[in-house]
Amino acid sequence: MSVNVRHPVAAEGQALEATPFPAQIEFCGVTKTYGQVTAVEGLSLTVQRGEFLTILGPSGSGKTTTLMLLAGFEAPTAGDILIAGKSVASVPSYRRDQGIVFQSYALFPHLSVRRNLDFPLEMRGVKAADTTRRVDRILARVQLSDLGGRMPSQLSGGQQQRVALARALVADPPILLLDEPLSALDRNLREQMQREIKSLHKEFGITTVYVTHDQDEALTLSDRIVVMRAGRIEQTDTPEALYDRPTTRFVAKFLGEANILEDTAVEVESDATRPFGTVAMIRPERICVADPTAPQRSDAIRRQVVAGTVDDMIYAGPLRKYHVRVGTSVLVVREHVASGQQIFRPGDEVRLDWLRSDVRFVAA
Amino acid sequence: MRTLQTLGRMPIGLTVPAFAILIIVFGAPIVLLFLTSLNAPALSIANYQAFLGQQANVRVLFQTIEVSVLATIICIIIGYPTAYLITAAPKRLRMVLLVLVIIPYLTSLLARTYAWIVILGDRGLINNLLLDLGLISSPLPLIYNRVAVYIGMVHIMLPVMILPLVSVMLGIDKSLVAAACSMGARPFAAFWRVFLPLSLPGVRSGSLLVFVLCLGFYITPAALGGLRDVMLSTFIAAQVATSFNMARTAAAAFILLGIAAVIVSALGLDLSDTPGRAEQPPRKSWRRRLPSFGTLTRNLNELAKPYRAKRWAAELYQVGGDGRDRKIVGTVFVLIVMFYLLFPGVVVITMSFNAGTFLQFPPSSLSLRWYRSFFGDPSWTTAALTSIQIGVAVVILSTIVGMLAAYGLSRTVPRLRAILTMMLLTPITFPSIVVGIAAYFGLLNLGLIGTITGIILTHCIGAVGYVVVIVSATLGNFDRRLELAAKSMRAGPLRTFMKVTLPLIWPGVMGGAVFAFIHSFDEVVKTSLISGFSIRTLPLKMWENMRHEIDPTIAAVASLLIFLPLLWLVALYVTWWRSRPKDQLAVPQL
């Protein structure tokens, strides 16, 4: 076997305590078409060993297709996919060493939690004694030791999710794939599970590809994010860089809120010259709102100032959001609620200002 | 008087008409019949002993069970892969295939049985073809033997097996099989460990339906089987006609009923539930019931593990086949099954345009002469008119009574509802010869034998069952808050029902009406007992014709009856599927 993926079971037979060996994944110009429809087009991407990569995009952007290709459920129409340097484009799913968490969890409803967890080990021919030990260990890790005998239908949503994660990890695969795993959970549980996934990733050091349409999940979990749109990669970067320096208008609007200044009647003053074919963008939290009569800030020289009228004020706990009419268009302004802050009402005249260096130029 | 009034106001009061008919025509007679079979008030089992004491009777009994078991097994073997492939097909193709399964399901049983006579007969399609080709010199004995019985029975029963299977299989989450594959299960292992166990409820309800219907099978075995292939139903019917020893006959009928009851309770199916809703109950591991089997498989599993580990290591990241062979095999299989289901109908329709005096396939020249013969012969047209008359009356009576009953049942506590529904369904779940004898016994006392009223009442008890099943299923999806909303707007109960409930369950009511008509229009066994030879319905006339003279006119009648389901499908489509928000499969079973 020329694959340099070393699997603990496959290689030595019993080297069970070894941590999984994360694998590097490469997409080389991958295209997938269904009849007339192109789901993914010319996708090239490298996922480093042990990296947590998130594929983010709206529905129909090709993110799920990408995962299906990586999982071996679909074969690419063109291009190649390499896992640990070996082409896997036409390797069926059941000959790949991977763990997958499905959106619906896909727990076998006719098997108990324990038998669900046995399944991947059984398919790999792991002996009964080792199976028991490994299942016990992973059940303890996800705090479900007492629930091994339950049927999936007797578990809560969060517990089902943890079983699904445990089942994907129990065979120590070098790759973990997750397909919108948290979309069925409520908000509080979702945050808790995000922490759980993150800590499992750290502990297992496994190469992880996570597909979601939820920008918060992507920002919180990932080492790197790939933003997809209409079957193509729009931008790939770390969460911080992606949010702070989006290269396209789509990324700017999909990840957080963005004021595209070209859409407004605002004449942009900027330190840099505007590159050809781009528009200026500023994040709502970078804009300060103040009473027109208030004294100028000390760094006023580096700021652009416009006047507007408050259209609407939305209070959202820690944040306050203003829609401010400037000329014929509306700018969104977000500020953290703090004590002693002046609150503006619809109809109030306000002064908006922002640092000229906070303006970003994104491809239109 | 007081109690009557409160009862009338209670929802359960709505089931009174349905139960009144059921009890008069079937319920009370069957109890009396049972007592008769025990020689009441003496209460002896002499009649049963007499029945079982005769070698010939026991032989017929075992033969009936044997034929039913084997037919059910063949139906599973053919039906399961077919249902699997239908489920796996792309959506549009799936709908087409389902329609192709439903058409024979809705086609007259007589017409389908007749088709097999045409195909397998001594001067039938296959023999003629082989004779013409010079491969044989005298006709092969294809008909009037056990094989012909199986061919005909499986043909009739296959849709009954496939439809509940498809309905359960469609409910299985596809990502489960994908998940199994992603964990290293090869396609067969994924099927065996995940898909198969989850589809077992469908296998259970399908086989149960097929088996119980086979036990009571009358027409097809009698028409296609030889003298030695007598089924218990045929046997009982012959007894009714010849001996009129009610106690003996009753004993035979209750033995048949007893077998059916034992099987049903052993497999434990709640017949009041539609299979679609019964899918995936959170049952304990199905293997746990059979501990020895479980231990055995586990041990075998353990033995296989070193081999599995080796294969896993050897095949990891190896390129796999694209499964094209499997696809070809599947396509061919589905084509063969569809051919088997539909070809007989095609043959009969083609034959009906035959110009010659004999049954010939392919016809030497085309003409409408047999249709003219049908419409020109008063004995055929009268029979058809009688059948239509009875059918219409049955539809009106059973739809109203059944709809009220279903509505009343939907308002009662689940446990009571289950029991009452089961009772209302007995006329269609009991072997029809048993129902026929009970009804005969009951109507004899009322002096209704040989009257149209008697036949209508007998058909009605069965038809009500279909209406109840279908309307109940529709009511299950009905949001009761809509009624509360109407009542909050000051609509009385009657206005609420007429203005809100009825329009929303209308598709179910129409579906029920169609099935009620089909039930009445195709009924032979009970009708032949009740008609007392004085009334002749279309199926009776056909049945007579099929047994005595094979007059090609029957091909024209059968063709007309084959075209009917297309009409039904259109009717059902217009009222039923189109009004459904989701395109879910809700074909009523039985």
mmCIF file of C-alpha atoms in Angstrom, chain A residues 1 3 5 7 10 73 83 86-88 90-98 100 102 104 106-112 115-116 119-120 122-128 131 151 153-154 167 174-175, chain B residues 173 175-187 189-190 193-195 197-198 280 282-288 298 301-302 305-306 308-309 312-321 326:
data_model
loop_
_atom_site.group_PDB
_atom_site.id
_atom_site.type_symbol
_atom_site.label_atom_id
_atom_site.label_comp_id
_atom_site.label_asym_id
_atom_site.label_seq_id
_atom_site.Cartn_x
_atom_site.Cartn_y
_atom_site.Cartn_z
ATOM 1 C CA MET A 1 0.000 0.000 0.000
ATOM 2 C CA VAL A 3 -0.601 5.462 0.929
ATOM 3 C CA VAL A 5 -1.857 7.560 5.747
ATOM 4 C CA HIS A 7 -3.957 4.031 10.311
ATOM 5 C CA ALA A 10 -4.657 -1.061 9.639
ATOM 6 C CA PHE A 73 -20.417 9.975 -2.331
ATOM 7 C CA ILE A 83 -5.821 12.769 0.260
ATOM 8 C CA LYS A 86 -3.003 9.989 -3.294
ATOM 9 C CA SER A 87 -5.770 10.505 -5.827
ATOM 10 C CA VAL A 88 -9.132 9.475 -4.390
ATOM 11 C CA SER A 90 -12.834 7.385 -7.892
ATOM 12 C CA VAL A 91 -12.419 5.764 -4.501
ATOM 13 C CA PRO A 92 -15.845 4.911 -3.116
ATOM 14 C CA SER A 93 -16.831 6.223 0.283
ATOM 15 C CA TYR A 94 -16.532 2.871 2.043
ATOM 16 C CA ARG A 95 -12.869 2.566 1.157
ATOM 17 C CA ARG A 96 -11.954 5.866 2.749
ATOM 18 C CA ASP A 97 -10.889 6.369 6.308
ATOM 19 C CA GLN A 98 -13.035 9.243 7.471
ATOM 20 C CA ILE A 100 -18.720 12.196 8.845
ATOM 21 C CA PHE A 102 -24.483 14.522 8.927
ATOM 22 C CA SER A 104 -29.645 14.956 10.280
ATOM 23 C CA ALA A 106 -28.027 9.880 10.570
ATOM 24 C CA LEU A 107 -27.933 7.805 13.750
ATOM 25 C CA PHE A 108 -29.220 4.310 13.039
ATOM 26 C CA PRO A 109 -32.656 4.336 14.658
ATOM 27 C CA HIS A 110 -32.773 0.568 15.078
ATOM 28 C CA LEU A 111 -29.473 0.346 16.973
ATOM 29 C CA SER A 112 -28.640 1.483 20.483
ATOM 30 C CA ARG A 115 -24.213 -0.396 18.685
ATOM 31 C CA ASN A 116 -24.138 2.806 16.641
ATOM 32 C CA PHE A 119 -20.524 0.145 13.670
ATOM 33 C CA PRO A 120 -17.451 1.876 12.199
ATOM 34 C CA GLU A 122 -16.951 -3.456 13.198
ATOM 35 C CA MET A 123 -16.643 -2.466 9.556
ATOM 36 C CA ARG A 124 -12.912 -2.064 10.062
ATOM 37 C CA GLY A 125 -12.694 -5.525 11.624
ATOM 38 C CA VAL A 126 -11.712 -4.366 15.112
ATOM 39 C CA LYS A 127 -11.904 -7.150 17.720
ATOM 40 C CA ALA A 128 -14.744 -7.124 20.221
ATOM 41 C CA THR A 131 -14.251 -2.197 20.337
ATOM 42 C CA MET A 151 -32.007 4.159 21.462
ATOM 43 C CA SER A 153 -34.999 8.328 19.650
ATOM 44 C CA GLN A 154 -34.688 8.454 23.436
ATOM 45 C CA ARG A 167 -19.417 7.852 16.083
ATOM 46 C CA PRO A 174 -7.475 11.054 9.833
ATOM 47 C CA ILE A 175 -10.262 13.223 8.411
ATOM 48 C CA ASP B 173 -33.669 8.525 5.703
ATOM 49 C CA SER B 175 -28.401 9.649 4.775
ATOM 50 C CA LEU B 176 -28.447 6.537 6.987
ATOM 51 C CA VAL B 177 -27.134 4.370 4.191
ATOM 52 C CA ALA B 178 -24.668 7.089 3.223
ATOM 53 C CA ALA B 179 -23.547 7.240 6.843
ATOM 54 C CA ALA B 180 -22.990 3.483 6.911
ATOM 55 C CA CYS B 181 -20.881 3.702 3.746
ATOM 56 C CA SER B 182 -18.875 6.574 5.186
ATOM 57 C CA MET B 183 -18.041 4.335 8.142
ATOM 58 C CA GLY B 184 -16.591 1.685 5.895
ATOM 59 C CA ALA B 185 -19.657 -0.450 5.197
ATOM 60 C CA ARG B 186 -19.585 -1.864 1.685
ATOM 61 C CA PRO B 187 -22.865 -1.392 -0.210
ATOM 62 C CA ALA B 189 -23.191 -4.441 4.383
ATOM 63 C CA ALA B 190 -24.905 -1.059 4.467
ATOM 64 C CA ARG B 193 -27.225 -3.834 8.490
ATOM 65 C CA VAL B 194 -29.149 -0.593 7.998
ATOM 66 C CA PHE B 195 -31.677 -0.532 5.156
ATOM 67 C CA PRO B 197 -33.825 -3.849 9.282
ATOM 68 C CA LEU B 198 -35.520 -0.484 8.782
ATOM 69 C CA GLN B 280 -39.883 3.110 12.045
ATOM 70 C CA PRO B 282 -38.597 3.036 18.064
ATOM 71 C CA ARG B 283 -38.512 -0.668 18.518
ATOM 72 C CA LYS B 284 -35.908 -2.417 20.566
ATOM 73 C CA SER B 285 -33.314 -4.098 18.459
ATOM 74 C CA TRP B 286 -35.243 -6.636 16.448
ATOM 75 C CA ARG B 287 -32.615 -9.222 17.079
ATOM 76 C CA ARG B 288 -33.036 -9.102 20.783
ATOM 77 C CA ARG B 298 -22.240 -12.012 16.779
ATOM 78 C CA ASN B 301 -19.172 -11.601 13.045
ATOM 79 C CA GLU B 302 -16.223 -12.025 15.370
ATOM 80 C CA LYS B 305 -13.197 -9.780 11.762
ATOM 81 C CA PRO B 306 -9.603 -10.717 10.931
ATOM 82 C CA ARG B 308 -12.449 -7.707 7.476
ATOM 83 C CA ALA B 309 -9.453 -6.002 9.037
ATOM 84 C CA TRP B 312 -10.007 -2.885 5.108
ATOM 85 C CA ALA B 313 -6.253 -2.373 5.088
ATOM 86 C CA ALA B 314 -5.820 -3.801 1.616
ATOM 87 C CA GLU B 315 -8.614 -1.871 -0.045
ATOM 88 C CA LEU B 316 -8.192 1.453 1.717
ATOM 89 C CA TYR B 317 -8.080 4.209 -0.896
ATOM 90 C CA GLN B 318 -8.290 1.706 -3.738
ATOM 91 C CA VAL B 319 -10.333 2.721 -6.745
ATOM 92 C CA GLY B 320 -13.730 1.032 -6.785
ATOM 93 C CA GLY B 321 -16.103 -0.048 -9.531
ATOM 94 C CA ARG B 326 -25.611 -3.424 -10.743
#
